[in-house]
Amino acid sequence: PVKRASGKPFPVAVVLECDAEATSEYMWTAHCPAVPACFSEGRSRQEALRNIREVVAAYFDLVAEELADKDIEVVEVKT
């Protein structure tokens, strides 16, 4: 799961779509509007969710690595 700086997981909104007329076996697509270039697909809703979780987590891991040596502070802003 995606985690806050505190180590606790946090929710990320994901859009799931089912295309019953898909030409491949991957009928379900998933993307995360708040996270650039994070999209995935699956044969089932559950598989699409599992795959998008992995994609989003990998994205945040990459960002964390790139920012590791920077002097920054990450804070939560509630809307």
mmCIF file of N, CA and C in Angstrom:
data_model
loop_
_atom_site.group_PDB
_atom_site.id
_atom_site.type_symbol
_atom_site.label_atom_id
_atom_site.label_comp_id
_atom_site.label_asym_id
_atom_site.label_seq_id
_atom_site.Cartn_x
_atom_site.Cartn_y
_atom_site.Cartn_z
ATOM 1 N N PRO A 1 0.817 -1.200 0.000
ATOM 2 C CA PRO A 1 0.000 0.000 0.000
ATOM 3 C C PRO A 1 0.854 1.254 0.000
ATOM 4 N N VAL A 2 0.287 2.323 -0.471
ATOM 5 C CA VAL A 2 0.974 3.607 -0.457
ATOM 6 C C VAL A 2 1.001 4.088 0.985
ATOM 7 N N LYS A 3 2.143 4.622 1.428
ATOM 8 C CA LYS A 3 2.260 5.016 2.829
ATOM 9 C C LYS A 3 2.649 6.476 2.976
ATOM 10 N N ARG A 4 2.170 7.066 4.053
ATOM 11 C CA ARG A 4 2.546 8.420 4.426
ATOM 12 C C ARG A 4 3.964 8.402 4.976
ATOM 13 N N ALA A 5 4.510 9.588 5.176
ATOM 14 C CA ALA A 5 5.829 9.679 5.800
ATOM 15 C C ALA A 5 5.817 9.009 7.174
ATOM 16 N N SER A 6 4.658 8.999 7.829
ATOM 17 C CA SER A 6 4.524 8.365 9.140
ATOM 18 C C SER A 6 4.555 6.844 9.041
ATOM 19 N N GLY A 7 4.468 6.315 7.822
ATOM 20 C CA GLY A 7 4.471 4.874 7.632
ATOM 21 C C GLY A 7 3.082 4.270 7.533
ATOM 22 N N LYS A 8 2.044 5.072 7.790
ATOM 23 C CA LYS A 8 0.674 4.572 7.713
ATOM 24 C C LYS A 8 0.172 4.650 6.276
ATOM 25 N N PRO A 9 -0.594 3.653 5.826
ATOM 26 C CA PRO A 9 -1.151 3.699 4.470
ATOM 27 C C PRO A 9 -2.147 4.844 4.326
ATOM 28 N N PHE A 10 -2.310 5.349 3.103
ATOM 29 C CA PHE A 10 -3.331 6.357 2.852
ATOM 30 C C PHE A 10 -4.090 6.017 1.580
ATOM 31 N N PRO A 11 -5.339 6.458 1.519
ATOM 32 C CA PRO A 11 -6.165 6.123 0.352
ATOM 33 C C PRO A 11 -5.778 6.923 -0.885
ATOM 34 N N VAL A 12 -5.926 6.297 -2.011
ATOM 35 C CA VAL A 12 -5.698 6.942 -3.305
ATOM 36 C C VAL A 12 -6.913 6.608 -4.169
ATOM 37 N N ALA A 13 -7.540 7.625 -4.732
ATOM 38 C CA ALA A 13 -8.724 7.398 -5.567
ATOM 39 C C ALA A 13 -8.325 6.730 -6.880
ATOM 40 N N VAL A 14 -9.072 5.727 -7.258
ATOM 41 C CA VAL A 14 -8.824 4.978 -8.487
ATOM 42 C C VAL A 14 -10.140 4.901 -9.274
ATOM 43 N N VAL A 15 -10.048 5.052 -10.576
ATOM 44 C CA VAL A 15 -11.211 4.921 -11.458
ATOM 45 C C VAL A 15 -11.143 3.557 -12.138
ATOM 46 N N LEU A 16 -12.191 2.770 -11.964
ATOM 47 C CA LEU A 16 -12.284 1.442 -12.589
ATOM 48 C C LEU A 16 -13.334 1.487 -13.688
ATOM 49 N N GLU A 17 -13.025 0.862 -14.818
ATOM 50 C CA GLU A 17 -13.979 0.785 -15.916
ATOM 51 C C GLU A 17 -13.986 -0.631 -16.476
ATOM 52 N N CYS A 18 -15.171 -1.112 -16.789
ATOM 53 C CA CYS A 18 -15.316 -2.427 -17.409
ATOM 54 C C CYS A 18 -15.815 -2.233 -18.831
ATOM 55 N N ASP A 19 -15.087 -2.822 -19.768
ATOM 56 C CA ASP A 19 -15.479 -2.763 -21.181
ATOM 57 C C ASP A 19 -15.815 -4.180 -21.627
ATOM 58 N N ALA A 20 -17.106 -4.499 -21.595
ATOM 59 C CA ALA A 20 -17.553 -5.857 -21.950
ATOM 60 C C ALA A 20 -17.274 -6.185 -23.411
ATOM 61 N N GLU A 21 -17.019 -5.173 -24.218
ATOM 62 C CA GLU A 21 -16.738 -5.386 -25.637
ATOM 63 C C GLU A 21 -15.245 -5.299 -25.957
ATOM 64 N N ALA A 22 -14.404 -5.387 -24.938
ATOM 65 C CA ALA A 22 -12.955 -5.304 -25.138
ATOM 66 C C ALA A 22 -12.488 -6.400 -26.092
ATOM 67 N N THR A 23 -11.507 -6.070 -26.896
ATOM 68 C CA THR A 23 -10.992 -7.044 -27.866
ATOM 69 C C THR A 23 -9.908 -7.937 -27.263
ATOM 70 N N SER A 24 -9.487 -7.631 -26.052
ATOM 71 C CA SER A 24 -8.511 -8.491 -25.374
ATOM 72 C C SER A 24 -9.184 -9.108 -24.150
ATOM 73 N N GLU A 25 -8.479 -9.976 -23.460
ATOM 74 C CA GLU A 25 -9.033 -10.610 -22.267
ATOM 75 C C GLU A 25 -9.071 -9.657 -21.077
ATOM 76 N N TYR A 26 -8.425 -8.518 -21.188
ATOM 77 C CA TYR A 26 -8.358 -7.543 -20.099
ATOM 78 C C TYR A 26 -9.526 -6.563 -20.214
ATOM 79 N N MET A 27 -10.663 -6.951 -19.646
ATOM 80 C CA MET A 27 -11.883 -6.139 -19.733
ATOM 81 C C MET A 27 -11.861 -4.947 -18.788
ATOM 82 N N TRP A 28 -11.122 -5.053 -17.698
ATOM 83 C CA TRP A 28 -11.124 -4.015 -16.675
ATOM 84 C C TRP A 28 -9.895 -3.124 -16.814
ATOM 85 N N THR A 29 -10.114 -1.814 -16.741
ATOM 86 C CA THR A 29 -9.008 -0.866 -16.719
ATOM 87 C C THR A 29 -9.098 -0.057 -15.432
ATOM 88 N N ALA A 30 -7.963 0.410 -14.987
ATOM 89 C CA ALA A 30 -7.904 1.216 -13.766
ATOM 90 C C ALA A 30 -6.872 2.311 -13.963
ATOM 91 N N HIS A 31 -7.209 3.498 -13.482
ATOM 92 C CA HIS A 31 -6.226 4.579 -13.478
ATOM 93 C C HIS A 31 -6.432 5.455 -12.251
ATOM 94 N N CYS A 32 -5.383 6.164 -11.912
ATOM 95 C CA CYS A 32 -5.378 7.016 -10.731
ATOM 96 C C CYS A 32 -5.207 8.463 -11.203
ATOM 97 N N PRO A 33 -6.290 9.234 -11.255
ATOM 98 C CA PRO A 33 -6.223 10.590 -11.793
ATOM 99 C C PRO A 33 -5.215 11.507 -11.082
ATOM 100 N N ALA A 34 -4.989 11.281 -9.804
ATOM 101 C CA ALA A 34 -4.102 12.157 -9.042
ATOM 102 C C ALA A 34 -2.620 11.822 -9.212
ATOM 103 N N VAL A 35 -2.332 10.692 -9.834
ATOM 104 C CA VAL A 35 -0.949 10.253 -9.973
ATOM 105 C C VAL A 35 -0.629 10.109 -11.464
ATOM 106 N N PRO A 36 0.322 10.882 -11.974
ATOM 107 C CA PRO A 36 0.626 10.856 -13.408
ATOM 108 C C PRO A 36 1.037 9.470 -13.914
ATOM 109 N N ALA A 37 0.508 9.113 -15.053
ATOM 110 C CA ALA A 37 0.896 7.896 -15.775
ATOM 111 C C ALA A 37 0.655 6.605 -15.008
ATOM 112 N N CYS A 38 -0.263 6.608 -14.059
ATOM 113 C CA CYS A 38 -0.567 5.380 -13.320
ATOM 114 C C CYS A 38 -1.864 4.787 -13.838
ATOM 115 N N PHE A 39 -1.718 3.732 -14.623
ATOM 116 C CA PHE A 39 -2.871 3.025 -15.148
ATOM 117 C C PHE A 39 -2.523 1.552 -15.270
ATOM 118 N N SER A 40 -3.558 0.710 -15.297
ATOM 119 C CA SER A 40 -3.340 -0.721 -15.398
ATOM 120 C C SER A 40 -4.617 -1.365 -15.924
ATOM 121 N N GLU A 41 -4.595 -2.685 -16.005
ATOM 122 C CA GLU A 41 -5.767 -3.418 -16.465
ATOM 123 C C GLU A 41 -5.774 -4.793 -15.826
ATOM 124 N N GLY A 42 -6.874 -5.498 -16.004
ATOM 125 C CA GLY A 42 -6.977 -6.840 -15.452
ATOM 126 C C GLY A 42 -8.108 -7.617 -16.090
ATOM 127 N N ARG A 43 -8.067 -8.927 -15.922
ATOM 128 C CA ARG A 43 -9.129 -9.791 -16.437
ATOM 129 C C ARG A 43 -10.393 -9.664 -15.582
ATOM 130 N N SER A 44 -10.200 -9.279 -14.325
ATOM 131 C CA SER A 44 -11.319 -9.108 -13.396
ATOM 132 C C SER A 44 -11.132 -7.788 -12.654
ATOM 133 N N ARG A 45 -12.188 -7.360 -11.971
ATOM 134 C CA ARG A 45 -12.122 -6.130 -11.169
ATOM 135 C C ARG A 45 -11.017 -6.255 -10.113
ATOM 136 N N GLN A 46 -10.984 -7.411 -9.455
ATOM 137 C CA GLN A 46 -9.988 -7.638 -8.403
ATOM 138 C C GLN A 46 -8.565 -7.584 -8.954
ATOM 139 N N GLU A 47 -8.359 -8.184 -10.125
ATOM 140 C CA GLU A 47 -7.029 -8.166 -10.720
ATOM 141 C C GLU A 47 -6.627 -6.749 -11.122
ATOM 142 N N ALA A 48 -7.564 -5.980 -11.672
ATOM 143 C CA ALA A 48 -7.265 -4.593 -12.044
ATOM 144 C C ALA A 48 -6.904 -3.769 -10.808
ATOM 145 N N LEU A 49 -7.631 -3.973 -9.705
ATOM 146 C CA LEU A 49 -7.313 -3.253 -8.458
ATOM 147 C C LEU A 49 -5.948 -3.660 -7.916
ATOM 148 N N ARG A 50 -5.669 -4.945 -7.923
ATOM 149 C CA ARG A 50 -4.366 -5.422 -7.439
ATOM 150 C C ARG A 50 -3.238 -4.812 -8.284
ATOM 151 N N ASN A 51 -3.431 -4.796 -9.592
ATOM 152 C CA ASN A 51 -2.403 -4.262 -10.484
ATOM 153 C C ASN A 51 -2.201 -2.757 -10.298
ATOM 154 N N ILE A 52 -3.293 -2.001 -10.141
ATOM 155 C CA ILE A 52 -3.130 -0.550 -9.984
ATOM 156 C C ILE A 52 -2.496 -0.227 -8.635
ATOM 157 N N ARG A 53 -2.775 -1.027 -7.611
ATOM 158 C CA ARG A 53 -2.095 -0.825 -6.311
ATOM 159 C C ARG A 53 -0.582 -0.950 -6.488
ATOM 160 N N GLU A 54 -0.157 -1.964 -7.229
ATOM 161 C CA GLU A 54 1.275 -2.173 -7.467
ATOM 162 C C GLU A 54 1.880 -1.010 -8.257
ATOM 163 N N VAL A 55 1.158 -0.525 -9.259
ATOM 164 C CA VAL A 55 1.653 0.574 -10.089
ATOM 165 C C VAL A 55 1.805 1.849 -9.259
ATOM 166 N N VAL A 56 0.780 2.178 -8.473
ATOM 167 C CA VAL A 56 0.821 3.395 -7.653
ATOM 168 C C VAL A 56 1.923 3.285 -6.597
ATOM 169 N N ALA A 57 2.040 2.134 -5.965
ATOM 170 C CA ALA A 57 3.092 1.940 -4.959
ATOM 171 C C ALA A 57 4.470 2.080 -5.588
ATOM 172 N N ALA A 58 4.661 1.519 -6.777
ATOM 173 C CA ALA A 58 5.949 1.627 -7.466
ATOM 174 C C ALA A 58 6.254 3.086 -7.808
ATOM 175 N N TYR A 59 5.230 3.829 -8.219
ATOM 176 C CA TYR A 59 5.419 5.248 -8.532
ATOM 177 C C TYR A 59 5.903 6.008 -7.292
ATOM 178 N N PHE A 60 5.209 5.801 -6.162
ATOM 179 C CA PHE A 60 5.604 6.512 -4.939
ATOM 180 C C PHE A 60 6.970 6.060 -4.432
ATOM 181 N N ASP A 61 7.315 4.799 -4.613
ATOM 182 C CA ASP A 61 8.659 4.332 -4.245
ATOM 183 C C ASP A 61 9.718 5.052 -5.078
ATOM 184 N N LEU A 62 9.452 5.193 -6.363
ATOM 185 C CA LEU A 62 10.384 5.886 -7.249
ATOM 186 C C LEU A 62 10.535 7.354 -6.858
ATOM 187 N N VAL A 63 9.423 8.009 -6.583
ATOM 188 C CA VAL A 63 9.476 9.409 -6.157
ATOM 189 C C VAL A 63 10.260 9.537 -4.850
ATOM 190 N N ALA A 64 10.017 8.625 -3.915
ATOM 191 C CA ALA A 64 10.731 8.655 -2.633
ATOM 192 C C ALA A 64 12.237 8.507 -2.839
ATOM 193 N N GLU A 65 12.633 7.621 -3.743
ATOM 194 C CA GLU A 65 14.064 7.439 -4.032
ATOM 195 C C GLU A 65 14.662 8.713 -4.615
ATOM 196 N N GLU A 66 13.941 9.334 -5.546
ATOM 197 C CA GLU A 66 14.447 10.540 -6.193
ATOM 198 C C GLU A 66 14.548 11.715 -5.223
ATOM 199 N N LEU A 67 13.694 11.731 -4.209
ATOM 200 C CA LEU A 67 13.690 12.846 -3.262
ATOM 201 C C LEU A 67 14.476 12.563 -1.986
ATOM 202 N N ALA A 68 15.035 11.374 -1.869
ATOM 203 C CA ALA A 68 15.687 10.942 -0.631
ATOM 204 C C ALA A 68 16.784 11.889 -0.171
ATOM 205 N N ASP A 69 17.559 12.451 -1.086
ATOM 206 C CA ASP A 69 18.663 13.315 -0.681
ATOM 207 C C ASP A 69 18.304 14.804 -0.714
ATOM 208 N N LYS A 70 17.041 15.110 -0.899
ATOM 209 C CA LYS A 70 16.583 16.498 -0.926
ATOM 210 C C LYS A 70 16.150 16.938 0.468
ATOM 211 N N ASP A 71 16.290 18.208 0.744
ATOM 212 C CA ASP A 71 15.862 18.765 2.022
ATOM 213 C C ASP A 71 14.420 19.255 1.855
ATOM 214 N N ILE A 72 13.471 18.314 2.008
ATOM 215 C CA ILE A 72 12.066 18.649 1.829
ATOM 216 C C ILE A 72 11.248 18.155 3.011
ATOM 217 N N GLU A 73 10.035 18.652 3.075
ATOM 218 C CA GLU A 73 9.090 18.196 4.093
ATOM 219 C C GLU A 73 7.797 17.827 3.384
ATOM 220 N N VAL A 74 7.252 16.687 3.712
ATOM 221 C CA VAL A 74 5.983 16.258 3.146
ATOM 222 C C VAL A 74 4.916 16.442 4.211
ATOM 223 N N VAL A 75 3.860 17.168 3.861
ATOM 224 C CA VAL A 75 2.765 17.400 4.798
ATOM 225 C C VAL A 75 1.453 17.015 4.136
ATOM 226 N N GLU A 76 0.472 16.693 4.959
ATOM 227 C CA GLU A 76 -0.860 16.364 4.454
ATOM 228 C C GLU A 76 -1.711 17.616 4.474
ATOM 229 N N VAL A 77 -2.495 17.802 3.419
ATOM 230 C CA VAL A 77 -3.422 18.920 3.339
ATOM 231 C C VAL A 77 -4.810 18.337 3.146
ATOM 232 N N LYS A 78 -5.697 18.646 4.038
ATOM 233 C CA LYS A 78 -7.064 18.137 3.930
ATOM 234 C C LYS A 78 -7.918 19.137 3.155
ATOM 235 N N THR A 79 -8.786 18.597 2.306
ATOM 236 C CA THR A 79 -9.653 19.470 1.510
ATOM 237 C C THR A 79 -11.054 19.495 2.068
#
